[in-house]
Amino acid sequence: MYEAELFSQRVCIEAAPELFSPSAADRGTLAMASQVELLPGQTLLDLGCGAGLVGIAAAKVLGEGAVVLTDVDPAAVACARENAARNGVAGVRIVQGDALEAVDATGFDWILSNPPYHADFSVPKRFIEKGFNRLKVGGCLVMVVKRLPWYRNKLTAVFGGVRVREVDGYYVLTAQRRALHYAEKKVKPRKG
């Protein structure tokens, strides 16, 4: 069990040993949270919630009904539920499913994710493409990563731009939904 502070909220988290960052708050997650300012009335999706650190802290600021946590791993979802109760936000919605398949809500102000690191980019690709459609216009997808080029290019292609901040050795990328549809790809004129 460990304690951490996110969004000016102290939370106590217990994570199973097989889950990501089981003994302390991940530095990348803390870097990501440091770049987000939550305001009353906003909604948030914790995408790939793990033990629930981000979503639970956000629920303490925004209220239980304003936050959804999701993860593909049943052990992570069970752990997040226990941690939500431990931190006084037992009513927060926590669902198990692959990426956004189990989440029917749309119109989020924030989607926060510390995506899993794999050899390929299939998981973060789905997070970015499906996440765009779950944000309201003006809402932001925030991701923390170690490998910048692919993420910057993909977020720019989908959102039309991305802000990159380097925080504690991590890249925190913030992409704002500015339109109803993906950014238009620039087509090179054909010769001849």
XYZ file of N, CA and C in Angstrom:
576
model
N 0.848 -1.176 0.000
C 0.000 0.000 0.000
C 0.893 1.238 0.000
N 0.454 2.270 -0.746
C 1.214 3.506 -0.783
C 0.260 4.693 -0.819
N 0.788 5.842 -0.482
C 0.023 7.081 -0.565
C 0.635 7.962 -1.640
N -0.218 8.760 -2.266
C 0.244 9.690 -3.293
C -0.683 10.889 -3.303
N -0.202 11.980 -3.901
C -1.026 13.175 -4.030
C -1.131 13.560 -5.506
N -2.368 13.624 -5.991
C -2.670 14.062 -7.351
C -3.822 15.042 -7.273
N -3.804 16.080 -8.068
C -4.868 17.080 -8.106
C -5.154 17.644 -6.709
N -4.099 17.778 -5.897
C -4.191 18.263 -4.507
C -5.022 17.341 -3.618
N -5.117 16.082 -3.984
C -5.867 15.095 -3.206
C -4.940 13.972 -2.776
N -4.989 13.649 -1.499
C -4.198 12.542 -0.971
C -5.000 11.257 -1.136
N -4.397 10.239 -1.737
C -5.071 8.956 -1.910
C -4.183 7.829 -1.400
N -4.828 6.777 -0.956
C -4.144 5.583 -0.463
C -4.488 4.437 -1.419
N -3.474 3.841 -2.013
C -3.667 2.831 -3.058
C -2.994 1.520 -2.667
N -3.735 0.437 -2.842
C -3.162 -0.898 -2.700
C -3.274 -1.576 -4.052
N -2.175 -2.082 -4.569
C -2.169 -2.721 -5.882
C -1.619 -4.132 -5.772
N -2.228 -5.025 -6.523
C -1.733 -6.399 -6.585
C -0.352 -6.390 -7.242
N 0.519 -7.311 -6.844
C 1.891 -7.323 -7.365
C 1.982 -7.418 -8.886
N 0.994 -8.039 -9.544
C 1.052 -8.203 -10.996
C 0.605 -6.957 -11.764
N 0.101 -5.963 -11.077
C -0.347 -4.744 -11.734
C 0.805 -3.763 -11.925
N 0.595 -2.804 -12.814
C 1.593 -1.776 -13.086
C 1.851 -0.945 -11.836
N 3.103 -0.709 -11.527
C 3.543 0.137 -10.413
C 2.850 -0.222 -9.100
N 3.080 -1.446 -8.593
C 2.335 -1.909 -7.421
C 2.762 -1.316 -6.081
N 3.964 -0.747 -5.999
C 4.436 -0.323 -4.680
C 4.585 1.181 -4.500
N 4.379 1.946 -5.569
C 4.492 3.406 -5.471
C 3.808 4.035 -6.679
N 3.454 5.290 -6.540
C 2.875 6.011 -7.675
C 3.932 6.131 -8.761
N 3.565 5.797 -9.977
C 4.476 5.876 -11.110
C 4.847 7.336 -11.386
N 6.117 7.606 -11.610
C 6.576 8.981 -11.871
C 5.931 9.574 -13.117
N 5.724 8.756 -14.136
C 5.078 9.230 -15.352
C 3.642 9.647 -15.094
N 2.933 8.861 -14.313
C 1.549 9.201 -13.964
C 1.500 10.501 -13.183
N 2.416 10.683 -12.252
C 2.473 11.929 -11.486
C 2.811 13.109 -12.392
N 3.718 12.892 -13.363
C 4.055 13.951 -14.317
C 2.823 14.345 -15.125
N 2.068 13.352 -15.570
C 0.854 13.622 -16.344
C -0.145 14.425 -15.517
N -0.403 13.976 -14.311
C -1.381 14.653 -13.455
C -0.973 16.094 -13.166
N 0.319 16.345 -13.110
C 0.789 17.708 -12.813
C 0.453 18.696 -13.926
N 0.097 18.191 -15.095
C -0.198 19.059 -16.241
C -1.698 19.236 -16.480
N -2.511 18.757 -15.547
C -3.967 18.794 -15.701
C -4.573 19.623 -14.580
N -5.420 20.576 -14.948
C -6.138 21.378 -13.954
C -7.619 21.045 -14.032
N -8.096 20.329 -13.034
C -9.498 19.929 -12.991
C -10.341 21.052 -12.407
N -11.503 21.275 -13.031
C -12.409 22.325 -12.586
C -13.784 21.733 -12.295
N -14.497 22.287 -11.314
C -15.838 21.788 -11.009
C -16.705 21.744 -12.265
N -17.516 20.703 -12.371
C -18.407 20.547 -13.507
C -17.807 19.766 -14.663
N -16.516 19.470 -14.601
C -15.883 18.715 -15.678
C -16.077 17.215 -15.477
N -15.856 16.461 -16.564
C -15.924 15.004 -16.523
C -14.589 14.435 -16.986
N -14.278 13.220 -16.522
C -12.967 12.630 -16.795
C -13.086 11.131 -16.979
N -12.316 10.609 -17.926
C -12.179 9.177 -18.141
C -10.736 8.792 -17.870
N -10.538 7.844 -16.956
C -9.215 7.286 -16.672
C -9.102 6.022 -17.516
N -8.393 6.121 -18.640
C -8.308 5.063 -19.642
C -7.089 4.187 -19.378
N -7.344 2.926 -18.997
C -6.268 2.034 -18.569
C -5.942 2.341 -17.122
N -6.959 2.284 -16.268
C -6.877 2.825 -14.904
C -5.959 2.072 -13.954
N -5.620 0.826 -14.256
C -4.804 0.071 -13.306
C -5.489 0.006 -11.955
N -4.751 0.291 -10.891
C -5.297 0.232 -9.532
C -6.198 1.419 -9.204
N -6.306 2.388 -10.126
C -7.262 3.469 -9.956
C -6.739 4.785 -9.445
N -5.447 4.940 -9.335
C -4.850 6.138 -8.750
C -5.403 7.434 -9.342
N -5.344 7.583 -10.663
C -5.743 8.834 -11.319
C -7.240 9.080 -11.172
N -8.040 8.097 -11.513
C -9.493 8.267 -11.466
C -10.033 8.510 -10.070
N -9.453 7.857 -9.090
C -9.900 8.039 -7.701
C -9.582 9.449 -7.218
N -8.372 9.915 -7.498
C -8.017 11.283 -7.107
C -8.915 12.287 -7.827
N -9.191 12.037 -9.110
C -10.066 12.939 -9.872
C -11.482 12.937 -9.307
N -11.980 11.779 -8.902
C -13.333 11.683 -8.337
C -13.447 12.464 -7.035
N -12.359 12.568 -6.304
C -12.381 13.347 -5.062
C -12.510 14.844 -5.358
N -12.099 15.268 -6.565
C -12.213 16.669 -6.972
C -13.540 16.921 -7.687
N -13.858 16.069 -8.660
C -14.989 16.305 -9.552
C -16.296 15.684 -9.090
N -16.194 14.721 -8.187
C -17.375 13.985 -7.740
C -17.441 12.625 -8.407
N -18.036 11.671 -7.718
C -18.076 10.288 -8.197
C -18.770 10.148 -9.539
N -19.837 10.892 -9.762
C -20.601 10.765 -10.999
C -19.935 11.375 -12.207
N -18.861 12.104 -12.019
C -18.190 12.801 -13.118
C -16.985 12.042 -13.661
N -16.689 10.868 -13.091
C -15.465 10.149 -13.446
C -15.793 8.697 -13.785
N -15.152 8.200 -14.848
C -15.248 6.791 -15.242
C -13.833 6.237 -15.318
N -13.644 5.047 -14.773
C -12.361 4.347 -14.859
C -12.580 3.080 -15.667
N -11.628 2.735 -16.530
C -11.741 1.499 -17.300
C -10.372 0.847 -17.474
N -10.391 -0.477 -17.510
C -9.171 -1.248 -17.751
C -9.584 -2.598 -18.326
N -8.722 -3.188 -19.131
C -8.994 -4.490 -19.727
C -8.781 -5.624 -18.713
N -7.968 -5.406 -17.707
C -7.567 -6.433 -16.752
C -8.571 -6.537 -15.597
N -9.216 -7.710 -15.433
C -10.181 -7.867 -14.329
C -9.543 -7.636 -12.953
N -8.279 -8.005 -12.790
C -7.601 -7.795 -11.504
C -7.438 -6.297 -11.233
N -7.147 -5.522 -12.261
C -7.014 -4.073 -12.098
C -8.356 -3.456 -11.713
N -9.425 -3.877 -12.371
C -10.762 -3.341 -12.083
C -11.167 -3.672 -10.644
N -10.914 -4.905 -10.202
C -11.239 -5.293 -8.823
C -10.442 -4.453 -7.835
N -9.182 -4.263 -8.119
C -8.308 -3.461 -7.261
C -8.780 -2.003 -7.226
N -9.135 -1.456 -8.386
C -9.616 -0.075 -8.447
C -10.897 0.090 -7.631
N -11.784 -0.884 -7.670
C -13.026 -0.821 -6.878
C -12.718 -0.787 -5.378
N -11.800 -1.643 -4.959
C -11.403 -1.664 -3.540
C -10.771 -0.336 -3.140
N -9.925 0.209 -4.002
C -9.271 1.482 -3.705
C -10.263 2.642 -3.701
N -11.262 2.592 -4.570
C -12.284 3.642 -4.583
C -13.018 3.661 -3.244
N -13.400 2.495 -2.761
C -14.079 2.410 -1.457
C -13.152 2.889 -0.342
N -11.902 2.479 -0.380
C -10.917 2.866 0.628
C -10.751 4.386 0.700
N -10.934 5.063 -0.444
C -10.717 6.505 -0.520
C -12.007 7.325 -0.520
N -13.117 6.684 -0.183
C -14.370 7.409 -0.007
C -15.097 7.796 -1.281
N -14.801 7.126 -2.393
C -15.500 7.401 -3.647
C -16.014 6.089 -4.263
N -16.639 5.271 -3.426
C -17.100 3.948 -3.858
C -18.108 4.015 -5.001
N -18.792 5.145 -5.181
C -19.800 5.263 -6.223
C -19.265 5.607 -7.597
N -17.966 5.769 -7.738
C -17.387 6.084 -9.042
C -17.593 4.882 -9.974
N -17.811 5.151 -11.256
C -18.068 4.072 -12.214
C -16.743 3.468 -12.679
N -16.601 2.158 -12.490
C -15.390 1.429 -12.888
C -15.835 0.253 -13.741
N -15.325 0.169 -14.972
C -15.761 -0.873 -15.893
C -14.570 -1.617 -16.478
N -14.812 -2.895 -16.782
C -13.779 -3.696 -17.417
C -14.086 -3.813 -18.898
N -13.072 -3.587 -19.730
C -13.242 -3.738 -21.163
C -11.992 -3.317 -21.903
N -11.934 -3.706 -23.167
C -10.791 -3.411 -24.012
C -10.893 -1.984 -24.534
N -9.958 -1.166 -24.151
C -9.909 0.255 -24.534
C -11.209 0.931 -24.145
N -11.978 1.409 -25.094
C -13.212 2.140 -24.783
C -14.474 1.324 -25.063
N -14.333 0.044 -25.358
C -15.494 -0.771 -25.711
C -16.533 -0.856 -24.603
N -16.130 -0.834 -23.358
C -17.068 -0.975 -22.249
C -17.622 0.364 -21.761
N -17.132 1.450 -22.322
C -17.553 2.783 -21.889
C -18.526 3.346 -22.917
N -19.765 3.580 -22.492
C -20.752 4.118 -23.421
C -20.862 5.639 -23.339
N -20.264 6.233 -22.342
C -20.354 7.686 -22.150
C -19.517 8.427 -23.184
N -19.954 9.647 -23.508
C -19.212 10.535 -24.400
C -19.226 11.930 -23.779
N -18.575 12.862 -24.439
C -18.597 14.244 -23.981
C -17.677 14.528 -22.814
N -16.596 13.764 -22.690
C -15.651 13.978 -21.595
C -14.851 15.262 -21.805
N -14.545 15.934 -20.706
C -13.629 17.071 -20.736
C -12.187 16.586 -20.783
N -11.932 15.464 -20.116
C -10.570 14.921 -20.014
C -10.597 13.415 -20.236
N -9.620 12.925 -20.974
C -9.277 11.502 -20.989
C -7.795 11.450 -20.652
N -7.466 10.768 -19.574
C -6.071 10.664 -19.127
C -5.610 9.222 -19.266
N -4.389 9.036 -19.770
C -3.884 7.688 -19.969
C -2.358 7.637 -19.906
N -1.886 6.647 -19.202
C -0.485 6.259 -19.225
C -0.499 4.922 -19.966
N -0.445 4.962 -21.316
C -0.707 3.746 -22.095
C 0.357 2.681 -21.886
N -0.048 1.422 -22.066
C 0.924 0.328 -21.922
C 1.975 0.402 -23.016
N 3.194 0.029 -22.665
C 4.299 0.044 -23.611
C 4.441 -1.344 -24.208
N 4.197 -1.429 -25.501
C 4.326 -2.682 -26.232
C 5.275 -2.468 -27.396
N 5.635 -3.557 -28.042
C 6.512 -3.458 -29.211
C 5.815 -2.707 -30.345
N 4.503 -2.921 -30.481
C 3.775 -2.177 -31.509
C 2.899 -1.124 -30.826
N 2.199 -0.365 -31.608
C 1.419 0.741 -31.065
C -0.081 0.505 -31.208
N -0.516 -0.758 -31.272
C -1.932 -1.038 -31.505
C -2.821 -0.532 -30.374
N -2.405 -0.681 -29.133
C -3.231 -0.233 -28.008
C -3.323 1.297 -27.961
N -2.198 2.033 -27.955
C -2.330 3.489 -27.935
C -3.009 4.041 -29.187
N -2.882 3.356 -30.320
C -3.569 3.790 -31.536
C -5.081 3.786 -31.301
N -5.599 2.708 -30.701
C -7.035 2.630 -30.384
C -7.415 3.686 -29.358
N -6.568 3.870 -28.328
C -6.846 4.881 -27.300
C -7.028 6.256 -27.946
N -6.133 6.596 -28.868
C -6.160 7.922 -29.493
C -7.353 8.056 -30.438
N -7.522 7.087 -31.330
C -8.594 7.190 -32.315
C -9.979 7.120 -31.672
N -10.179 6.196 -30.753
C -11.484 6.064 -30.098
C -11.687 7.170 -29.068
N -10.603 7.597 -28.431
C -10.692 8.665 -27.441
C -11.172 9.976 -28.038
N -10.736 10.278 -29.258
C -11.156 11.509 -29.933
C -12.677 11.636 -29.920
N -13.358 10.549 -30.262
C -14.818 10.566 -30.355
C -15.522 10.587 -29.005
N -14.819 10.340 -27.934
C -15.428 10.352 -26.605
C -15.282 11.705 -25.918
N -14.451 12.570 -26.474
C -14.264 13.909 -25.916
C -15.315 14.863 -26.456
N -15.683 15.849 -25.673
C -16.501 16.927 -26.222
C -15.556 17.867 -26.973
N -16.112 18.698 -27.852
C -15.274 19.694 -28.515
C -14.730 20.609 -27.422
N -13.427 20.769 -27.398
C -12.751 21.516 -26.338
C -12.130 20.605 -25.284
N -12.530 19.325 -25.271
C -11.963 18.368 -24.327
C -10.566 17.944 -24.734
N -9.809 17.397 -23.786
C -8.401 17.053 -24.028
C -8.088 15.604 -23.693
N -7.300 14.991 -24.556
C -6.686 13.692 -24.296
C -5.269 13.977 -23.827
N -4.915 13.469 -22.657
C -3.581 13.673 -22.101
C -2.940 12.299 -21.911
N -1.750 12.131 -22.481
C -1.020 10.869 -22.361
C 0.391 11.160 -21.884
N 0.947 10.218 -21.137
C 2.338 10.326 -20.725
C 3.088 9.152 -21.330
N 4.230 9.456 -21.967
C 4.982 8.436 -22.697
C 6.480 8.680 -22.543
N 7.256 7.698 -22.936
C 8.714 7.831 -22.972
C 9.213 7.990 -24.405
N 8.457 7.470 -25.367
C 8.862 7.510 -26.773
C 7.992 8.538 -27.494
N 8.565 9.652 -27.840
C 7.809 10.789 -28.348
C 7.363 10.721 -29.809
N 8.218 10.388 -30.777
C 7.861 10.624 -32.181
C 6.535 10.011 -32.634
N 6.306 8.728 -32.397
C 5.073 8.097 -32.869
C 3.846 8.771 -32.257
N 3.868 8.996 -30.954
C 2.719 9.604 -30.272
C 2.450 11.017 -30.788
N 3.493 11.812 -30.933
C 3.311 13.175 -31.429
C 2.695 13.150 -32.826
N 3.196 12.273 -33.689
C 2.672 12.183 -35.050
C 1.227 11.698 -35.073
N 0.910 10.687 -34.294
C -0.454 10.131 -34.293
C -1.444 11.142 -33.717
N -1.102 11.775 -32.608
C -2.005 12.765 -32.016
C -2.205 13.951 -32.954
N -1.159 14.377 -33.621
C -1.281 15.478 -34.581
C -2.169 15.077 -35.753
N -2.023 13.861 -36.244
C -2.836 13.392 -37.366
C -4.315 13.337 -37.007
N -4.628 12.923 -35.789
C -6.027 12.774 -35.388
C -6.612 14.090 -34.891
N -5.871 14.808 -34.058
C -6.400 16.007 -33.403
C -6.045 17.311 -34.118
N -5.078 17.261 -35.021
C -4.663 18.472 -35.712
C -3.566 19.237 -34.992
N -3.091 18.693 -33.885
C -2.018 19.327 -33.130
C -1.882 18.677 -31.769
N -0.766 18.948 -31.115
C -0.528 18.403 -29.785
C 0.476 19.298 -29.065
N 0.272 19.489 -27.772
C 1.246 20.209 -26.952
C 2.093 19.161 -26.241
N 3.410 19.343 -26.282
C 4.333 18.401 -25.651
C 5.077 19.128 -24.539
N 5.074 18.537 -23.354
C 5.850 19.049 -22.228
C 6.710 17.917 -21.704
N 7.981 18.236 -21.443
C 8.856 17.250 -20.821
C 8.830 17.491 -19.324
N 8.446 16.452 -18.577
C 8.313 16.558 -17.126
C 8.974 15.335 -16.493
N 10.001 15.557 -15.707
C 10.657 14.484 -14.954
C 11.081 13.305 -15.834
N 11.573 13.598 -17.039
C 12.052 12.541 -17.925
C 10.964 11.882 -18.765
N 9.738 12.367 -18.689
C 8.613 11.837 -19.460
C 8.086 12.920 -20.394
N 7.381 12.491 -21.426
C 6.697 13.429 -22.309
C 5.212 13.390 -21.977
N 4.669 14.534 -21.629
C 3.238 14.654 -21.389
C 2.654 15.337 -22.620
N 1.778 14.626 -23.311
C 1.191 15.123 -24.548
C -0.279 15.460 -24.304
N -0.675 16.658 -24.689
C -2.053 17.103 -24.531
C -2.587 17.478 -25.903
N -3.645 16.778 -26.321
C -4.286 17.055 -27.605
C -5.734 17.456 -27.336
N -6.125 18.593 -27.883
C -7.477 19.105 -27.671
C -8.345 18.837 -28.896
N -9.553 18.335 -28.632
C -10.506 18.138 -29.730
C -11.071 19.499 -30.106
N -10.830 19.905 -31.340
C -11.272 21.217 -31.813
C -12.368 21.128 -32.861
N -12.686 19.922 -33.312
C -13.655 19.758 -34.388
C -14.475 18.494 -34.166
N -15.520 18.343 -34.959
C -16.363 17.157 -34.839
C -15.725 15.925 -35.452
N -14.786 16.124 -36.387
C -14.160 15.009 -37.088
C -12.641 15.091 -36.962
N -11.994 13.953 -37.219
C -10.537 13.919 -37.200
C -9.978 15.051 -38.043
N -8.765 15.443 -37.714
C -8.074 16.468 -38.507
C -7.943 15.964 -39.935
N -8.050 16.861 -40.868
C -7.923 16.467 -42.275
C -6.460 16.274 -42.618
N -6.210 15.192 -43.325
C -4.848 14.922 -43.753
C -4.518 15.818 -44.934
N -3.325 16.339 -44.911
C -2.882 17.170 -46.027
C -2.480 16.251 -47.175
N -3.091 16.496 -48.304
C -2.809 15.672 -49.470
C -1.798 16.414 -50.338
N -0.734 15.710 -50.671
C 0.282 16.313 -51.540
C -0.257 16.352 -52.972
N -0.070 17.478 -53.646
C -0.529 17.541 -55.021
C 0.196 16.534 -55.899
N -0.561 15.941 -56.792
C 0.031 14.949 -57.706
C 0.677 15.664 -58.882
N 1.799 15.149 -59.267
C 2.508 15.736 -60.416
C 1.939 15.139 -61.705
N 1.779 16.048 -62.667
C 1.530 15.682 -63.979
C 0.328 15.156 -64.499
